[in-house]
Amino acid sequence: MRNKLCLFILLVIGITSCKKGDSYETITTPTGTWQLVWDEEFDYTGLPDTTRWSYDTEGNSWGWGNNEAQYYTAGDSANAYVNNGLLTITARIDSMGGKRYTSARLITKEKGDWLYGRFEIRAKLPTGLGTWPAIWMLSTDWEYGGWPASGEIDIMENVGYDPDTIIGSAHTQSYNHVQGTQKNAKIYVPTSYTDFHLYALEWEADAYRVYVDDNLYFTFENEGTGFAEWPFDKRFHLLLNLAIGGNWGGQKGIDDSLFPHRFQIDYVRVYQKMN
């Protein structure tokens, strides 16, 4: 897609080069100017780049705490593959590990870990009963203890039975869905599964803000009362996954007739604030 844009520019204005980084290495938003520090443009073909991504399979045996129905594979091109400038995470009916479905959960842990920044992920979601795609962040070092004490930042979650709704959330020791105290907000995005949209997080010391296409819809503030409310002063890493079923995604069942499901990611970009 970016190569096509370069060609278009060449044809229209006759310039002789178009560098991939020209338009996005430094960006300005209403909150400041940001410098690119890490990116994944998916400009290759094959399995996800192992210098940037790992596969998270640790929770397969216990359903990841959400009674999820999928088995996450590692290094299987049927579930995670890069082609034509896109990472595609595919959920399939393909029995493995005692589960009826397979999918993938990719993480940047120890390959991309950050304290604060702007995170941009351009993606198109799957839809259908049982799907549960997510773009989110977890603590890398768990310095405040296990979940939820060390925190979770949900940049984008969506469930197939409510396909037009995008949710951004915060989970901490004081605020989490187990207690029913989680902090979150919703935004209506009726084309989330037909078009690509930009899902973004701006995370700073006093608050973090969640956007869709630069529309701010959720702000979580640092109350200054300690880690139980704000554990977000340690490094975190990114996760991209497509879950099937589970306590939330499976509330209204799973429609097997709609498989396979595809979660497509165009790029991931991470920035640090310059001012």
Tab-separated table of C-alpha atoms in Angstrom, residues 71 95-100:
chain	number	residue	atom	x	y	z
A	71	TYR	CA	-5.277	-22.688	21.022
A	95	SER	CA	-8.440	-28.868	16.514
A	96	MET	CA	-5.250	-28.640	18.544
A	97	GLY	CA	-4.313	-28.998	22.189
A	98	GLY	CA	-7.812	-30.033	23.113
A	99	LYS	CA	-9.301	-26.873	21.587
A	100	ARG	CA	-11.570	-26.645	18.569
